[in-house]
């Protein structure tokens, strides 16, 4: 069953060019140059119930615009989008109660009030019963560890604590679809991991369909089996993350760990392109088809090798290559 269906969706923005100088401002009152930006260009995809999909792209690629169309904030210029059988831009009450949108750069919590007050406001807006509200608050308090901050003004919380409370506010009505736009932006490494762990556990427990955008490739690598990559408004890849790496990463990384005596650089340059070197550790970039033979040659040599590790190229490097090509 497809929860999200997008067919030939496009979204254009119209704006006017400002002419320089006082005279340009005066003439602009009577004759303006109208321009059009194509933010999303004829994209199509579908997402099944319970999927957690990474939605990737550089700044300005059309990610946030697509999420805003799916959440009903924006009207599409052309094409069709349906979520849970609803047309988002019609903003039907049934749909409003069935999804949530969390944007890492925008707050929905009241700045001077404790998070509990914002949660109670959302409870009334979404018509959540008292019993369901208590259960949700207990559940999220446990999963996110926010019980100690529920009555602290939002302005006094750390960024990580605020994002946990933002997620709680968005999920208080238990939506079936969750749109996450950069939920870990600006967080430290520990806070990012906590948010990732929660998203993964919540998806497994509730089978909520989630679309996640992030510039932190660790988020995508840890959470998403499937990724959709959009660049300049068009989808350039839609498939499994493993297939993305195999298709676009023609090389693997071969890491050689040396004993105390170390490995001279001149004796290992023949085995591949060196991307990192110290006497105790050498990292090669080796064509995918030659990795086994290269590892075998190194092991059969007289080099003081303690261990060899074969790994895929980092996800962010692969995605960067796709952007450069497109």
C-alpha atoms as one frame of an Amber mdcrd trajectory, in Angstrom:
protein
   0.000   0.000   0.000   1.416   3.368  -1.033   1.083   6.006   1.672   2.747
   8.762  -0.363   2.200   9.058  -4.121   3.726  11.850  -6.197   3.089  12.010
  -9.941   4.729  14.543 -12.283   4.856  17.152  -9.526   6.182  20.614 -10.363
   6.383  23.807  -8.336   7.373  27.202  -9.750   7.974  30.474  -7.922   7.370
  33.818  -9.574   9.262  36.914  -8.493  10.206  40.343  -9.808  13.683  41.652
 -10.544  14.610  44.834  -8.683  16.302  47.382 -10.907  19.211  49.283  -9.306
  19.049  52.940  -8.251  16.289  55.436  -7.523  15.191  55.686 -11.142  15.056
  51.889 -11.357  12.738  51.833  -8.326  10.468  54.461  -9.895  10.245  52.726
 -13.291   9.691  49.437 -11.482   6.380  50.804 -10.194   5.034  50.745 -13.747
   7.048  48.085 -15.560   8.613  45.162 -13.724  10.566  42.170 -15.018   8.814
  38.990 -13.891  11.004  35.894 -13.506  10.215  32.264 -12.721  12.200  29.730
 -10.722  11.457  26.031 -11.192  11.974  24.634  -7.680  10.599  21.168  -8.486
  10.480  19.786 -12.039   8.180  16.894 -12.913   9.131  14.471 -10.115   7.393
  11.167  -9.401   7.863   8.659  -6.569   5.847   6.543  -4.141   6.477   5.397
  -0.571   4.962   2.393   1.161   3.610   2.224   4.695   6.312   2.097   7.360
   9.192   3.100   5.059  11.891   5.457   6.318  13.200   7.215   3.214  16.127
   9.605   2.966  15.446  12.639   0.755  18.795  14.101  -0.273  19.981  17.042
  -2.291  22.151  20.180  -2.100  20.784  23.503  -0.920  18.116  24.722  -3.319
  17.541  21.283  -4.843  13.812  21.243  -4.001  13.706  19.061  -0.888  11.926
  21.453   1.459   9.605  22.631  -1.324   8.522  19.029  -1.915   7.872  18.471
   1.798   5.848  21.685   1.972   3.701  20.531  -0.950   3.182  17.134   0.711
   2.196  18.812   3.970  -0.246  21.190   2.256   1.686  24.402   2.931   2.255
  25.014  -0.793   0.090  24.437  -3.850   1.793  22.574  -6.704   2.069  24.304
 -10.065   1.225  21.051 -11.842   1.063  17.332 -11.198  -0.522  15.418  -8.353
   0.414  14.488  -4.783  -1.545  12.250  -2.460  -0.754  11.238   1.124  -2.878
   8.642   2.924  -5.416   9.072   0.133  -5.737  12.826   0.776  -4.775  15.702
  -1.501  -2.518  17.761   0.814  -3.293  21.257  -0.466  -7.018  20.753   0.217
  -6.050  20.784   3.929  -8.818  18.462   5.044  -9.198  18.013   8.793  -8.662
  14.261   8.535  -5.313  14.782   6.845  -4.210  17.520   9.234  -4.553  15.024
  12.087  -2.663  12.283  10.243   0.740  13.842   9.532   3.390  15.983  11.207
   6.163  18.216   9.888   9.303  18.963  11.899  11.719  21.553  10.520  15.065
  21.783  12.259  15.390  25.502  11.543  11.883  26.515  12.695  10.328  26.257
  16.146   6.762  25.325  16.982   7.251  25.527  20.754   6.387  28.747  22.586
   9.718  30.348  23.483   8.848  31.667  26.956   6.648  28.745  28.042   7.634
  25.273  29.266   7.310  22.476  26.673   4.404  20.959  28.616   2.281  24.033
  27.810   2.923  23.660  24.068   2.140  19.945  24.300  -1.191  20.730  25.957
  -2.002  23.256  23.230  -1.332  20.630  20.554  -3.476  18.177  22.521  -6.446
  20.503  22.182  -5.755  21.366  18.544  -5.602  17.706  17.513  -8.389  16.633
  19.895  -6.259  14.095  21.739  -7.959  12.485  24.729  -6.562  12.954  28.225
  -5.619   9.278  28.448  -3.830   9.254  25.074  -2.025  12.466  26.021  -0.744
  10.988  29.294   0.372   7.812  27.556   2.193   9.733  24.828   3.899  12.048
  27.298   5.067   9.102  29.405   6.276   7.258  26.321   8.230  10.167  24.859
   9.511  11.172  28.279  11.055   7.713  28.540  12.301   7.359  24.944  13.754
  10.873  24.701  14.670  11.470  28.324  12.863  14.812  28.612  10.937  14.330
  31.872  13.240  16.700  33.744  12.748  19.572  31.272   8.977  19.502  30.719
   8.432  22.456  33.046  11.514  24.487  32.095  10.978  27.482  29.744  11.998
  26.575  26.204  14.447  29.502  25.993  16.505  27.900  28.794  16.836  24.505
  27.079  19.833  23.368  25.082  19.431  22.900  21.326  19.360  19.130  21.735
  16.691  19.314  24.436  14.603  21.675  22.301  14.725  19.323  19.309  13.588
  16.415  21.473  10.665  18.524  22.641   9.930  19.583  19.048   9.651  15.914
  18.098   7.379  15.251  21.069   5.101  18.158  20.118   4.869  16.873  16.543
   4.102  13.302  17.598   1.681  13.974  20.442  -1.271  13.103  18.158   0.488
   9.970  16.834   0.582  10.815  13.114   0.800   8.093  10.481   3.208  10.131
   8.331   6.151  12.190   9.571   8.139  14.676   7.498  11.520  15.531   9.040
  13.435  18.429   7.502  16.982  18.627   8.900  16.050  17.440  12.430  19.696
  17.213  13.586  20.983  20.484  12.128  23.291  22.326  14.507  23.336  19.538
  17.105  26.497  18.092  18.587  27.512  14.483  17.895  25.890  13.092  21.044
  22.602  14.915  20.473  22.544  13.793  16.828  22.918  10.168  17.901  20.136
  10.509  20.473  17.758  11.920  17.859  18.727   9.206  15.359  18.195   6.459
  17.912  14.744   7.816  18.737  13.670   8.127  15.088  14.809   4.576  14.367
  13.072   3.117  17.421   9.875   5.086  16.818   9.731   3.937  13.200  10.164
   0.311  14.270   7.571   0.519  17.048   4.836   2.542  15.337   5.492   1.673
  11.661   5.189   5.386  10.902   6.050   6.387   7.340   8.931   8.882   7.504
  10.606  11.112   4.927  13.898  12.488   6.229  16.031  15.242   4.742  19.492
  15.822   6.145  22.906  17.146   5.163  24.487  14.824   7.741  25.168  11.621
   5.813  25.501   9.708   9.087  21.764  10.266   9.611  21.003   8.702   6.242
  23.485   5.832   6.601  22.161   4.861  10.039  18.423   5.248   9.368  17.529
   4.803   5.702  17.602   1.761   3.465  16.162   3.750   0.587  17.181   7.184
  -0.627  15.743   9.629  -3.131  18.247  12.151  -4.470  16.977  15.385  -6.000
  19.144  17.984  -7.684  18.035  21.174  -9.453  14.425  20.108  -8.988  14.772
  16.686 -10.637  15.148  13.215  -9.161  18.525  11.744 -10.131  18.331   8.550
  -8.050  15.624   6.548  -6.288  16.551   3.199  -4.777  18.337   1.311  -2.039
  21.282   2.976  -0.351  23.427  -0.103  -1.013  22.625   0.076  -4.725  23.537
   3.771  -4.749  26.995   3.006  -3.395  27.570   0.094  -5.776  26.390   2.043
  -8.823  28.276   5.282  -8.267  31.250   4.236  -6.128  33.597   2.473  -8.534
  36.195   2.136  -5.791  36.478   0.674  -2.312  38.737   1.687   0.546  41.472
  -0.714   1.596  42.924   0.092   5.021  46.218  -1.546   6.008  47.324  -1.484
   9.635  51.055  -1.983  10.254  53.096  -3.319  13.152  55.385  -1.142  15.265
  58.059  -0.952  12.554  55.709   0.841  10.165  55.311   0.708   6.388  57.488
   2.873   4.105  55.356   4.807   1.634  57.485   3.868  -1.353  56.789   0.159
  -0.835  52.970   0.456  -0.989  52.340   3.000  -3.759  52.044   0.167  -6.305
  48.901  -1.275  -4.675  46.507   1.652  -5.264  45.878   5.358  -4.894  46.893
   6.407  -1.386  44.298   8.694   0.224  45.735   8.622   3.751  49.193   7.696
   4.930  51.059   7.252   8.182  53.708   4.595   8.837  51.198   2.755  11.039
  48.174   3.080   8.724  47.707   3.324   4.977  44.345   3.840   3.231  44.090
   3.037  -0.487  41.366   3.775  -3.023  41.192   0.639  -5.141  38.881  -0.189
  -8.085  36.042  -2.392  -6.864  37.054  -5.321  -9.115  40.668  -5.283  -7.927
  40.188  -5.095  -4.172  40.620  -8.820  -3.479  43.730  -9.143  -5.612  45.263
  -6.013  -4.043  44.593  -7.333  -0.535  46.064 -10.720  -1.482  49.232  -9.124
  -2.880  49.709  -7.026   0.263  49.246 -10.037   2.543  51.696 -12.132   0.512
  54.331  -9.385   0.528  57.007  -8.904   3.166  55.306  -5.825   4.569  54.740
  -5.736   8.370  50.937  -5.988   8.111  48.854  -6.534  11.237  45.358  -6.176
   9.761  43.479  -5.291   6.570  40.012  -3.728   6.374  37.931  -3.447   3.191
  35.100  -0.889   3.284  32.770   1.028   1.000  33.320   4.680   0.143  31.660
   7.052   2.643  28.073   7.883   1.702  28.728  11.629   1.649  31.551  11.141
  -0.888  29.247   9.118  -3.139  26.456  11.684  -2.950  28.924  14.494  -3.634
  30.051  12.687  -6.797  26.423  12.446  -7.968  25.885  16.161  -7.405  29.054
  17.001  -9.321  27.963  14.844 -12.264  24.437  16.281 -12.385
